[in-house]
């Protein structure tokens, strides 16, 4: 009888714990970076938006999605707990500040030029004194180029601004992930073939990023929900819808702060 009492007590404690985690508020932050996340008539849409909405349904959560410029979103994630940045590349500067789940998307970071630009790039040092490079503020491209001692950066607040600067020849180069460039070109009446990637910097993986101080149990719940969804045909259809390929990540890992 005493053993049954302790079993029931343990079960009650687990239920209370799960209820406490479920009640813990989470600020979900997105940026305008189509097709990952963007707004149409003030309504959020995009690949990661739809992914987050599915996971929220699985987790019985209703946390609102807030849009902020990337620099503000990044600063918020570094200064407060219980913040989820829904699309972030993982690098060594961020690993001490965020726990990462994913990847949720994979692509490449590269240097883009207009299709008729004859320049050939064998490494990043070839960019020196060759013209301005469009990047967006506090993005992975900006940090990568700074680490390579590339200084001629034209910094914009939003990724689509940098793409437009390239098309208008206000910058010669664009550093960006290949996820969003085709969509932005299409939105301004241009085609994917109007630009080319002159140099691939690195493979790029995008993650869900939870700020330091967020409950490990809450992060684990999101990790499990993502892993389960990635095994379904619905996830393959979602990825194909936004990226026109069914070759997607399917085994998300959890990288905790400083681990």
XYZ file of C-alpha atoms in Angstrom:
259
model
C 0.000 0.000 0.000
C 2.836 2.375 0.907
C 4.591 1.581 -2.389
C 1.407 2.431 -4.323
C 1.191 5.732 -2.441
C 4.696 6.725 -3.529
C 4.009 5.719 -7.142
C 0.876 7.877 -7.187
C 2.735 10.730 -5.519
C 5.501 10.562 -8.115
C 2.936 10.566 -10.911
C 1.224 13.595 -9.380
C 4.535 15.431 -9.157
C 5.252 14.682 -12.841
C 1.825 15.976 -13.863
C 2.326 19.160 -11.844
C 5.770 19.582 -13.390
C 4.413 19.186 -16.933
C 1.617 21.649 -16.168
C 4.171 24.131 -14.853
C 6.297 23.795 -17.998
C 3.254 24.142 -20.227
C 2.241 27.310 -18.387
C 5.687 28.887 -18.729
C 5.390 31.723 -21.267
C 7.612 31.717 -24.335
C 8.284 34.692 -26.587
C 8.506 33.392 -30.140
C 10.401 35.851 -32.333
C 10.545 35.880 -36.130
C 12.115 38.237 -38.666
C 11.049 39.241 -42.155
C 13.136 36.731 -44.092
C 11.104 35.089 -46.829
C 10.457 32.280 -47.386
C 11.445 31.333 -43.811
C 9.174 33.870 -42.139
C 7.422 36.978 -43.414
C 4.073 38.751 -43.353
C 1.283 39.153 -45.875
C -1.286 41.770 -44.839
C 0.170 41.571 -41.320
C -0.448 37.815 -41.206
C 2.632 35.664 -40.498
C 3.494 33.051 -43.095
C 6.491 31.117 -44.368
C 8.130 27.758 -43.861
C 9.205 28.192 -40.245
C 5.953 29.916 -39.307
C 3.975 26.892 -40.493
C 6.432 24.565 -38.765
C 6.103 26.453 -35.468
C 2.325 26.419 -35.707
C 2.302 22.628 -36.127
C 4.623 22.162 -33.143
C 2.547 24.519 -31.022
C -0.522 22.449 -31.820
C 1.303 19.275 -30.777
C 2.428 20.931 -27.547
C -0.925 22.619 -26.829
C 0.750 26.023 -26.778
C -0.619 29.351 -27.968
C 2.387 31.668 -27.593
C 2.082 34.523 -30.137
C 4.716 35.021 -32.833
C 6.316 38.476 -32.736
C 8.204 40.006 -35.676
C 11.304 42.089 -34.971
C 14.308 43.232 -37.001
C 17.052 40.646 -36.642
C 19.408 42.855 -34.619
C 16.703 43.527 -32.003
C 15.612 39.897 -31.958
C 19.183 38.728 -31.445
C 19.740 41.231 -28.626
C 16.499 40.159 -26.952
C 17.552 36.521 -27.129
C 20.867 37.368 -25.488
C 19.311 39.322 -22.617
C 16.149 37.430 -21.616
C 15.177 33.852 -20.872
C 12.187 32.120 -22.485
C 12.863 33.545 -25.949
C 12.660 31.345 -29.053
C 14.280 32.702 -32.211
C 12.755 30.547 -34.893
C 15.505 30.656 -37.547
C 19.138 31.010 -36.531
C 22.434 29.684 -37.865
C 24.644 28.118 -35.208
C 28.161 29.500 -34.767
C 30.738 29.598 -32.002
C 29.702 33.066 -30.793
C 26.109 31.931 -30.288
C 26.714 28.543 -28.703
C 27.317 30.113 -25.274
C 24.054 32.079 -25.453
C 21.502 29.749 -27.029
C 20.359 26.147 -27.038
C 19.752 24.889 -30.575
C 17.306 22.340 -31.976
C 17.692 21.162 -35.525
C 18.648 21.681 -38.179
C 15.241 22.580 -39.561
C 16.591 23.638 -42.976
C 19.856 23.261 -44.859
C 21.419 25.297 -47.639
C 24.493 27.394 -48.387
C 25.900 30.785 -47.498
C 27.536 32.505 -50.425
C 28.589 35.634 -52.248
C 26.127 36.596 -54.980
C 26.721 38.921 -57.937
C 24.679 39.990 -60.941
C 24.744 37.334 -63.661
C 26.860 39.459 -66.051
C 29.518 40.304 -63.495
C 32.689 38.526 -64.757
C 34.486 38.387 -61.411
C 35.908 35.065 -60.265
C 36.411 34.425 -56.576
C 38.633 31.671 -55.235
C 38.478 32.781 -51.602
C 37.082 35.581 -49.465
C 40.287 37.615 -49.640
C 39.564 38.163 -53.357
C 36.746 40.492 -52.249
C 39.170 43.047 -50.836
C 38.844 46.425 -52.597
C 36.491 44.977 -55.210
C 33.317 46.754 -54.121
C 30.760 46.922 -51.335
C 29.115 43.779 -49.964
C 25.489 43.842 -48.865
C 24.784 42.096 -45.556
C 22.056 42.425 -42.957
C 22.705 43.626 -39.450
C 23.975 41.067 -36.915
C 23.476 38.232 -39.383
C 25.842 35.291 -39.785
C 27.222 36.770 -43.024
C 28.273 39.975 -41.295
C 30.095 38.058 -38.568
C 31.723 35.648 -41.024
C 33.084 38.451 -43.194
C 34.300 40.410 -40.170
C 36.145 37.300 -38.968
C 37.804 37.174 -42.399
C 38.834 40.848 -42.087
C 36.536 41.957 -44.883
C 35.547 45.529 -44.115
C 33.602 46.979 -47.075
C 30.189 45.989 -45.718
C 26.945 47.767 -46.572
C 24.740 46.855 -43.622
C 20.946 46.745 -44.015
C 18.278 46.073 -41.412
C 16.472 43.397 -43.438
C 17.701 40.658 -45.812
C 15.485 41.772 -48.697
C 17.038 45.253 -48.596
C 20.450 43.765 -49.383
C 19.040 41.809 -52.332
C 17.449 44.976 -53.727
C 20.743 46.862 -53.330
C 22.466 44.221 -55.462
C 19.826 44.345 -58.192
C 20.016 48.157 -58.279
C 23.855 47.983 -58.415
C 24.176 49.916 -55.172
C 26.462 47.123 -54.010
C 28.520 44.797 -56.156
C 28.197 41.779 -53.893
C 25.561 40.195 -51.693
C 26.376 37.834 -48.858
C 23.367 35.782 -47.869
C 21.978 32.305 -47.430
C 20.557 30.875 -50.627
C 17.195 30.147 -48.958
C 15.740 33.604 -49.384
C 17.368 35.085 -52.487
C 15.088 33.507 -55.152
C 11.908 34.511 -53.323
C 13.008 38.129 -52.862
C 14.045 38.381 -56.512
C 10.639 37.123 -57.556
C 8.934 39.697 -55.332
C 10.724 42.563 -57.087
C 10.087 41.264 -60.588
C 13.435 39.549 -61.083
C 14.385 35.934 -61.678
C 16.717 33.558 -59.895
C 18.856 33.514 -63.044
C 19.459 37.284 -62.792
C 22.101 36.634 -60.134
C 24.659 33.918 -59.538
C 26.566 32.627 -56.549
C 30.155 33.623 -57.292
C 31.576 31.945 -54.206
C 30.188 29.434 -51.724
C 31.391 30.314 -48.239
C 30.029 27.306 -46.387
C 27.169 24.906 -45.949
C 24.505 26.440 -43.747
C 22.083 24.883 -41.290
C 19.194 26.744 -39.668
C 17.953 25.941 -36.156
C 15.380 26.831 -33.563
C 17.311 28.801 -30.914
C 16.237 29.092 -27.260
C 17.765 31.787 -25.088
C 19.933 30.931 -22.094
C 17.836 30.416 -18.954
C 14.916 28.794 -20.755
C 13.699 25.655 -18.982
C 15.628 22.570 -20.223
C 12.428 20.543 -19.880
C 10.571 22.989 -22.129
C 13.328 22.842 -24.741
C 13.244 19.055 -24.566
C 9.504 19.084 -25.261
C 10.054 21.116 -28.427
C 12.902 18.810 -29.428
C 10.717 15.733 -29.105
C 7.810 17.345 -30.946
C 10.068 18.379 -33.836
C 11.623 14.923 -34.054
C 8.216 13.277 -34.212
C 6.895 15.655 -36.868
C 9.968 15.235 -39.051
C 9.139 11.545 -39.449
C 5.774 12.260 -41.040
C 4.747 12.720 -44.695
C 3.258 16.068 -43.673
C 6.704 17.408 -42.868
C 8.097 16.281 -46.227
C 5.184 18.027 -47.941
C 5.799 21.207 -45.935
C 9.493 21.295 -46.819
C 8.796 20.592 -50.479
C 6.171 23.332 -50.569
C 8.640 26.017 -49.552
C 11.948 24.746 -50.946
C 10.876 22.596 -53.928
C 12.799 19.586 -52.643
C 11.986 16.685 -50.360
C 15.618 16.316 -49.263
C 15.218 17.657 -45.760
C 16.736 17.167 -42.295
C 14.943 14.420 -40.406
C 16.869 13.788 -37.178
C 17.015 17.021 -35.176
C 19.678 17.232 -32.489
C 19.699 19.257 -29.299
C 22.707 21.450 -28.561
C 22.448 22.989 -25.110
C 24.262 26.147 -24.008
C 28.014 25.498 -23.760
C 27.519 21.844 -24.679
